[in-house]
Amino acid sequence: MPDRFGPRGVFAVIIPQQNANMQPEYERMRPDGINNQMYRFDISDHDRVAEAVLKTVPTTLGCFPDMIITGNSIEMRNWSVDRQRQYCEQIAALTDGVPVVTATDATENALKTMGAKRIGIVSPMSEEYSKSVQEYYESAVEIEVPYASWLQVKESKDIINVSVEKILEAFKAIDHDDVDAFLHVGGALGITGMLEELEQKLGRPIVSSNAATYWYALRKHGITDPMPGFGQLLMRTEISG
């Protein structure tokens, strides 16, 4: 519920404990009047991320949130539209009616809001994870995803140390004339502060997981403040659905 430090709302944000960039990124994007409360789960077992998140969800009720956000790109792990629906139902059963936004649903809506039809993807880990993302969004949003680049980071804890140069190279690798937008998944990469500059260089919008997730949560909560400095998406005041 709104409190003295968050008169416009309290957001419980669930992030991996290994991702040191995500808390400051969410705080940089936070508008006046919102109180972000951070909760963490262990992402070290890459095959049991969903279970780790579900275990953490009930603890978030302790801050009396108006919104619960799960801030990880779970679609990197052999995911499907049906599995996402089931996952959201599992989360909802644990929240005592508090609204929930997942990074995956937020990213899907962001792509629709930006009118993306043919995109390239940047992901931080393996080719296998990248292919899972391609297949997921081709099915969920019914868009074409012909290009992908991945940074081959083996452990989640190491993603935060990827250099800016390597991130730029990854985007350049998918910079083809026939794409109308770019998608970045994997919140630990930490590029929210780079989005405006990257979009200027590429000449097209970027949907980035952390920015998309927080944007979607704010809009679902009824906050329509434009958020300059974080790319084109965060200047959109309305969501597609």
Short mmCIF file of the C-alpha atoms (twelve columns), coordinates in Angstrom:
data_MODEL
# 
_entry.id   MODEL 
# 
loop_
_atom_site.group_PDB 
_atom_site.id 
_atom_site.type_symbol 
_atom_site.label_atom_id 
_atom_site.label_alt_id 
_atom_site.label_comp_id 
_atom_site.label_asym_id 
_atom_site.label_seq_id 
_atom_site.Cartn_x 
_atom_site.Cartn_y 
_atom_site.Cartn_z 
_atom_site.pdbx_PDB_model_num 
ATOM 1   C CA . MET A 1   0.000  0.000   0.000   1 
ATOM 2   C CA . PRO A 2   1.198  3.600   -0.485  1 
ATOM 3   C CA . ASP A 3   3.309  4.855   2.417   1 
ATOM 4   C CA . ARG A 4   5.186  7.980   3.437   1 
ATOM 5   C CA . PHE A 5   8.144  7.025   1.232   1 
ATOM 6   C CA . GLY A 6   5.973  5.870   -1.656  1 
ATOM 7   C CA . PRO A 7   2.767  7.912   -1.732  1 
ATOM 8   C CA . ARG A 8   2.122  6.791   -5.326  1 
ATOM 9   C CA . GLY A 9   2.802  3.142   -4.637  1 
ATOM 10  C CA . VAL A 10  5.133  0.470   -3.281  1 
ATOM 11  C CA . PHE A 11  6.761  -1.935  -5.741  1 
ATOM 12  C CA . ALA A 12  8.291  -5.221  -4.559  1 
ATOM 13  C CA . VAL A 13  10.975 -6.071  -7.127  1 
ATOM 14  C CA . ILE A 14  12.334 -9.635  -7.241  1 
ATOM 15  C CA . ILE A 15  15.830 -9.806  -8.749  1 
ATOM 16  C CA . PRO A 16  18.694 -12.326 -8.734  1 
ATOM 17  C CA . GLN A 17  21.057 -11.867 -5.806  1 
ATOM 18  C CA . GLN A 18  24.019 -12.216 -8.189  1 
ATOM 19  C CA . ASN A 19  22.940 -9.286  -10.409 1 
ATOM 20  C CA . ALA A 20  24.502 -6.273  -8.721  1 
ATOM 21  C CA . ASN A 21  23.409 -3.788  -11.386 1 
ATOM 22  C CA . MET A 22  19.669 -4.318  -11.245 1 
ATOM 23  C CA . GLN A 23  18.908 -2.539  -7.983  1 
ATOM 24  C CA . PRO A 24  20.678 0.709   -8.977  1 
ATOM 25  C CA . GLU A 25  19.104 0.543   -12.442 1 
ATOM 26  C CA . TYR A 26  15.592 0.279   -11.037 1 
ATOM 27  C CA . GLU A 27  16.377 3.083   -8.618  1 
ATOM 28  C CA . ARG A 28  17.619 5.335   -11.436 1 
ATOM 29  C CA . MET A 29  14.352 4.809   -13.287 1 
ATOM 30  C CA . ARG A 30  12.154 5.296   -10.220 1 
ATOM 31  C CA . PRO A 31  9.804  8.289   -10.475 1 
ATOM 32  C CA . ASP A 32  9.069  10.478  -7.470  1 
ATOM 33  C CA . GLY A 33  6.506  8.923   -5.190  1 
ATOM 34  C CA . ILE A 34  7.282  5.256   -5.870  1 
ATOM 35  C CA . ASN A 35  8.983  3.164   -3.206  1 
ATOM 36  C CA . ASN A 36  11.050 0.273   -4.626  1 
ATOM 37  C CA . GLN A 37  11.582 -2.629  -2.237  1 
ATOM 38  C CA . MET A 38  14.085 -5.218  -3.483  1 
ATOM 39  C CA . TYR A 39  13.855 -8.966  -2.881  1 
ATOM 40  C CA . ARG A 40  16.432 -11.443 -4.137  1 
ATOM 41  C CA . PHE A 41  16.602 -15.065 -5.220  1 
ATOM 42  C CA . ASP A 42  19.500 -17.354 -6.076  1 
ATOM 43  C CA . ILE A 43  19.964 -17.744 -9.840  1 
ATOM 44  C CA . SER A 44  23.042 -20.003 -9.665  1 
ATOM 45  C CA . ASP A 45  21.051 -23.102 -10.676 1 
ATOM 46  C CA . HIS A 46  20.052 -21.996 -14.165 1 
ATOM 47  C CA . ASP A 47  17.571 -24.847 -14.569 1 
ATOM 48  C CA . ARG A 48  15.584 -24.005 -11.425 1 
ATOM 49  C CA . VAL A 49  15.071 -20.281 -11.764 1 
ATOM 50  C CA . ALA A 50  11.274 -20.511 -11.818 1 
ATOM 51  C CA . GLU A 51  11.267 -22.487 -8.572  1 
ATOM 52  C CA . ALA A 52  13.609 -19.968 -6.929  1 
ATOM 53  C CA . VAL A 53  11.372 -17.063 -7.908  1 
ATOM 54  C CA . LEU A 54  8.224  -18.820 -6.687  1 
ATOM 55  C CA . LYS A 55  9.919  -19.497 -3.357  1 
ATOM 56  C CA . THR A 56  10.666 -15.772 -2.972  1 
ATOM 57  C CA . VAL A 57  7.276  -14.379 -4.015  1 
ATOM 58  C CA . PRO A 58  5.468  -14.826 -0.638  1 
ATOM 59  C CA . THR A 59  8.184  -12.894 1.208   1 
ATOM 60  C CA . THR A 60  7.406  -9.768  -0.825  1 
ATOM 61  C CA . LEU A 61  4.022  -9.393  0.845   1 
ATOM 62  C CA . GLY A 62  5.840  -8.194  3.956   1 
ATOM 63  C CA . CYS A 63  6.281  -4.701  2.493   1 
ATOM 64  C CA . PHE A 64  2.558  -4.419  1.608   1 
ATOM 65  C CA . PRO A 65  3.250  -3.883  -2.098  1 
ATOM 66  C CA . ASP A 66  0.899  -2.401  -4.655  1 
ATOM 67  C CA . MET A 67  2.780  -4.259  -7.398  1 
ATOM 68  C CA . ILE A 68  5.115  -7.267  -7.493  1 
ATOM 69  C CA . ILE A 69  7.730  -7.357  -10.243 1 
ATOM 70  C CA . THR A 70  9.748  -10.422 -11.236 1 
ATOM 71  C CA . GLY A 71  12.734 -8.932  -13.016 1 
ATOM 72  C CA . ASN A 72  14.428 -11.861 -14.753 1 
ATOM 73  C CA . SER A 73  14.262 -12.946 -18.406 1 
ATOM 74  C CA . ILE A 74  13.008 -16.441 -17.749 1 
ATOM 75  C CA . GLU A 75  12.348 -17.020 -21.464 1 
ATOM 76  C CA . MET A 76  16.061 -17.740 -21.893 1 
ATOM 77  C CA . ARG A 77  15.498 -21.201 -20.428 1 
ATOM 78  C CA . ASN A 78  13.624 -23.480 -22.825 1 
ATOM 79  C CA . TRP A 79  10.397 -21.559 -22.260 1 
ATOM 80  C CA . SER A 80  7.053  -21.536 -24.050 1 
ATOM 81  C CA . VAL A 81  3.900  -19.444 -24.112 1 
ATOM 82  C CA . ASP A 82  2.012  -22.193 -22.254 1 
ATOM 83  C CA . ARG A 83  4.738  -22.457 -19.627 1 
ATOM 84  C CA . GLN A 84  4.690  -18.689 -19.159 1 
ATOM 85  C CA . ARG A 85  0.931  -18.767 -18.626 1 
ATOM 86  C CA . GLN A 86  1.279  -21.544 -16.036 1 
ATOM 87  C CA . TYR A 87  4.127  -19.681 -14.336 1 
ATOM 88  C CA . CYS A 88  2.037  -16.513 -14.044 1 
ATOM 89  C CA . GLU A 89  -0.816 -18.541 -12.571 1 
ATOM 90  C CA . GLN A 90  1.577  -20.068 -10.027 1 
ATOM 91  C CA . ILE A 91  2.812  -16.628 -9.026  1 
ATOM 92  C CA . ALA A 92  -0.707 -15.201 -8.798  1 
ATOM 93  C CA . ALA A 93  -1.700 -17.984 -6.407  1 
ATOM 94  C CA . LEU A 94  0.953  -16.741 -3.972  1 
ATOM 95  C CA . THR A 95  0.316  -12.990 -4.008  1 
ATOM 96  C CA . ASP A 96  -2.992 -12.569 -2.157  1 
ATOM 97  C CA . GLY A 97  -4.392 -10.560 -5.067  1 
ATOM 98  C CA . VAL A 98  -1.482 -8.149  -5.493  1 
ATOM 99  C CA . PRO A 99  -0.902 -7.425  -9.231  1 
ATOM 100 C CA . VAL A 100 2.200  -8.990  -10.769 1 
ATOM 101 C CA . VAL A 101 4.370  -7.986  -13.716 1 
ATOM 102 C CA . THR A 102 6.919  -10.434 -15.084 1 
ATOM 103 C CA . ALA A 103 9.850  -9.324  -17.217 1 
ATOM 104 C CA . THR A 104 8.724  -11.688 -19.970 1 
ATOM 105 C CA . ASP A 105 5.176  -10.329 -20.198 1 
ATOM 106 C CA . ALA A 106 6.517  -6.785  -19.996 1 
ATOM 107 C CA . THR A 107 8.969  -7.394  -22.837 1 
ATOM 108 C CA . GLU A 108 6.237  -8.916  -24.968 1 
ATOM 109 C CA . ASN A 109 4.013  -5.885  -24.432 1 
ATOM 110 C CA . ALA A 110 6.875  -3.484  -25.064 1 
ATOM 111 C CA . LEU A 111 7.550  -5.084  -28.449 1 
ATOM 112 C CA . LYS A 112 3.879  -4.710  -29.347 1 
ATOM 113 C CA . THR A 113 3.786  -1.121  -28.131 1 
ATOM 114 C CA . MET A 114 6.803  -0.240  -30.273 1 
ATOM 115 C CA . GLY A 115 5.190  -1.930  -33.279 1 
ATOM 116 C CA . ALA A 116 8.123  -4.310  -33.796 1 
ATOM 117 C CA . LYS A 117 7.705  -6.721  -36.702 1 
ATOM 118 C CA . ARG A 118 11.228 -7.968  -37.420 1 
ATOM 119 C CA . ILE A 119 13.905 -7.811  -34.741 1 
ATOM 120 C CA . GLY A 120 17.397 -8.820  -33.717 1 
ATOM 121 C CA . ILE A 121 18.171 -10.117 -30.211 1 
ATOM 122 C CA . VAL A 122 21.144 -9.634  -27.883 1 
ATOM 123 C CA . SER A 123 21.448 -12.071 -24.976 1 
ATOM 124 C CA . PRO A 124 24.293 -12.529 -22.496 1 
ATOM 125 C CA . MET A 125 24.726 -16.277 -22.280 1 
ATOM 126 C CA . SER A 126 24.697 -19.262 -24.634 1 
ATOM 127 C CA . GLU A 127 23.450 -19.875 -28.153 1 
ATOM 128 C CA . GLU A 128 20.944 -22.332 -26.691 1 
ATOM 129 C CA . TYR A 129 19.470 -19.626 -24.429 1 
ATOM 130 C CA . SER A 130 19.383 -17.193 -27.330 1 
ATOM 131 C CA . LYS A 131 17.468 -19.648 -29.507 1 
ATOM 132 C CA . SER A 132 14.952 -20.112 -26.698 1 
ATOM 133 C CA . VAL A 133 14.347 -16.356 -26.718 1 
ATOM 134 C CA . GLN A 134 13.975 -16.283 -30.503 1 
ATOM 135 C CA . GLU A 135 11.440 -19.098 -30.485 1 
ATOM 136 C CA . TYR A 136 9.513  -17.635 -27.563 1 
ATOM 137 C CA . TYR A 137 8.932  -14.201 -29.066 1 
ATOM 138 C CA . GLU A 138 8.242  -15.523 -32.541 1 
ATOM 139 C CA . SER A 139 5.395  -17.463 -30.950 1 
ATOM 140 C CA . ALA A 140 4.236  -14.990 -28.291 1 
ATOM 141 C CA . VAL A 141 4.256  -11.812 -30.348 1 
ATOM 142 C CA . GLU A 142 4.114  -13.360 -33.829 1 
ATOM 143 C CA . ILE A 143 7.090  -11.400 -35.078 1 
ATOM 144 C CA . GLU A 144 10.125 -12.407 -37.088 1 
ATOM 145 C CA . VAL A 145 13.397 -12.862 -35.201 1 
ATOM 146 C CA . PRO A 146 15.980 -13.652 -37.885 1 
ATOM 147 C CA . TYR A 147 19.086 -12.410 -36.069 1 
ATOM 148 C CA . ALA A 148 20.632 -13.031 -32.670 1 
ATOM 149 C CA . SER A 149 23.948 -12.505 -30.962 1 
ATOM 150 C CA . TRP A 150 25.030 -13.920 -27.633 1 
ATOM 151 C CA . LEU A 151 27.969 -13.104 -25.374 1 
ATOM 152 C CA . GLN A 152 28.746 -16.666 -24.237 1 
ATOM 153 C CA . VAL A 153 28.955 -15.818 -20.537 1 
ATOM 154 C CA . LYS A 154 28.889 -19.135 -18.695 1 
ATOM 155 C CA . GLU A 155 27.865 -18.029 -15.186 1 
ATOM 156 C CA . SER A 156 25.175 -15.466 -14.369 1 
ATOM 157 C CA . LYS A 157 27.430 -13.793 -11.801 1 
ATOM 158 C CA . ASP A 158 29.874 -12.836 -14.559 1 
ATOM 159 C CA . ILE A 159 27.401 -11.032 -16.831 1 
ATOM 160 C CA . ILE A 160 27.809 -7.748  -14.984 1 
ATOM 161 C CA . ASN A 161 31.503 -7.696  -15.960 1 
ATOM 162 C CA . VAL A 162 30.913 -7.781  -19.728 1 
ATOM 163 C CA . SER A 163 32.617 -4.732  -21.218 1 
ATOM 164 C CA . VAL A 164 30.809 -1.924  -22.996 1 
ATOM 165 C CA . GLU A 165 32.873 -2.742  -26.091 1 
ATOM 166 C CA . LYS A 166 31.535 -6.297  -26.216 1 
ATOM 167 C CA . ILE A 167 27.993 -5.060  -25.756 1 
ATOM 168 C CA . LEU A 168 28.414 -2.677  -28.669 1 
ATOM 169 C CA . GLU A 169 29.851 -5.474  -30.810 1 
ATOM 170 C CA . ALA A 170 26.828 -7.645  -30.015 1 
ATOM 171 C CA . PHE A 171 24.430 -4.970  -31.232 1 
ATOM 172 C CA . LYS A 172 26.497 -4.294  -34.340 1 
ATOM 173 C CA . ALA A 173 26.340 -8.015  -35.188 1 
ATOM 174 C CA . ILE A 174 22.545 -7.829  -35.539 1 
ATOM 175 C CA . ASP A 175 22.407 -4.377  -37.122 1 
ATOM 176 C CA . HIS A 176 20.825 -5.338  -40.430 1 
ATOM 177 C CA . ASP A 177 18.780 -3.033  -42.628 1 
ATOM 178 C CA . ASP A 178 15.751 -5.323  -42.533 1 
ATOM 179 C CA . VAL A 179 15.135 -5.121  -38.757 1 
ATOM 180 C CA . ASP A 180 12.919 -2.428  -37.277 1 
ATOM 181 C CA . ALA A 181 13.832 -2.884  -33.600 1 
ATOM 182 C CA . PHE A 182 16.267 -4.601  -31.273 1 
ATOM 183 C CA . LEU A 183 15.617 -6.684  -28.173 1 
ATOM 184 C CA . HIS A 184 17.992 -7.165  -25.265 1 
ATOM 185 C CA . VAL A 185 17.201 -9.837  -22.658 1 
ATOM 186 C CA . GLY A 186 19.106 -10.652 -19.484 1 
ATOM 187 C CA . GLY A 187 18.863 -7.855  -16.934 1 
ATOM 188 C CA . ALA A 188 22.347 -8.356  -15.504 1 
ATOM 189 C CA . LEU A 189 23.939 -6.868  -18.617 1 
ATOM 190 C CA . GLY A 190 23.078 -3.412  -17.317 1 
ATOM 191 C CA . ILE A 191 22.444 -1.225  -20.357 1 
ATOM 192 C CA . THR A 192 19.576 1.045   -19.296 1 
ATOM 193 C CA . GLY A 193 21.926 4.021   -19.122 1 
ATOM 194 C CA . MET A 194 23.195 3.274   -22.636 1 
ATOM 195 C CA . LEU A 195 19.858 2.958   -24.399 1 
ATOM 196 C CA . GLU A 196 19.514 6.499   -25.644 1 
ATOM 197 C CA . GLU A 197 23.021 6.529   -27.124 1 
ATOM 198 C CA . LEU A 198 22.609 3.056   -28.635 1 
ATOM 199 C CA . GLU A 199 19.319 3.995   -30.271 1 
ATOM 200 C CA . GLN A 200 20.921 7.080   -31.798 1 
ATOM 201 C CA . LYS A 201 23.743 4.957   -33.237 1 
ATOM 202 C CA . LEU A 202 21.449 2.233   -34.540 1 
ATOM 203 C CA . GLY A 203 18.634 4.499   -35.678 1 
ATOM 204 C CA . ARG A 204 15.971 2.175   -34.303 1 
ATOM 205 C CA . PRO A 205 14.365 1.486   -30.915 1 
ATOM 206 C CA . ILE A 206 15.684 -1.003  -28.364 1 
ATOM 207 C CA . VAL A 207 13.491 -2.965  -25.989 1 
ATOM 208 C CA . SER A 208 15.730 -3.795  -23.022 1 
ATOM 209 C CA . SER A 209 14.502 -6.129  -20.288 1 
ATOM 210 C CA . ASN A 210 14.975 -3.994  -17.156 1 
ATOM 211 C CA . ALA A 211 13.685 -0.819  -18.779 1 
ATOM 212 C CA . ALA A 212 10.722 -2.624  -20.346 1 
ATOM 213 C CA . THR A 213 9.819  -4.335  -17.077 1 
ATOM 214 C CA . TYR A 214 9.779  -1.183  -14.993 1 
ATOM 215 C CA . TRP A 215 8.020  0.819   -17.718 1 
ATOM 216 C CA . TYR A 216 5.278  -1.807  -17.955 1 
ATOM 217 C CA . ALA A 217 4.842  -1.983  -14.168 1 
ATOM 218 C CA . LEU A 218 4.491  1.783   -13.890 1 
ATOM 219 C CA . ARG A 219 1.996  1.972   -16.733 1 
ATOM 220 C CA . LYS A 220 -0.040 -0.931  -15.314 1 
ATOM 221 C CA . HIS A 221 -0.098 0.959   -12.015 1 
ATOM 222 C CA . GLY A 222 -1.481 4.019   -13.769 1 
ATOM 223 C CA . ILE A 223 1.681  6.137   -13.718 1 
ATOM 224 C CA . THR A 224 2.210  7.691   -17.130 1 
ATOM 225 C CA . ASP A 225 5.171  9.999   -16.465 1 
ATOM 226 C CA . PRO A 226 7.498  10.147  -19.489 1 
ATOM 227 C CA . MET A 227 10.940 8.892   -18.440 1 
ATOM 228 C CA . PRO A 228 13.620 10.700  -20.458 1 
ATOM 229 C CA . GLY A 229 17.125 9.322   -20.741 1 
ATOM 230 C CA . PHE A 230 16.225 5.632   -21.071 1 
ATOM 231 C CA . GLY A 231 15.287 5.284   -24.731 1 
ATOM 232 C CA . GLN A 232 12.139 5.593   -26.789 1 
ATOM 233 C CA . LEU A 233 10.022 3.015   -24.966 1 
ATOM 234 C CA . LEU A 234 10.073 4.807   -21.633 1 
ATOM 235 C CA . MET A 235 8.734  7.951   -23.257 1 
ATOM 236 C CA . ARG A 236 5.587  6.033   -24.258 1 
ATOM 237 C CA . THR A 237 2.778  6.804   -21.830 1 
ATOM 238 C CA . GLU A 238 0.432  4.004   -22.885 1 
ATOM 239 C CA . ILE A 239 0.753  0.252   -23.242 1 
ATOM 240 C CA . SER A 240 -0.692 -1.861  -26.021 1 
ATOM 241 C CA . GLY A 241 -2.864 -4.006  -23.784 1 
# 
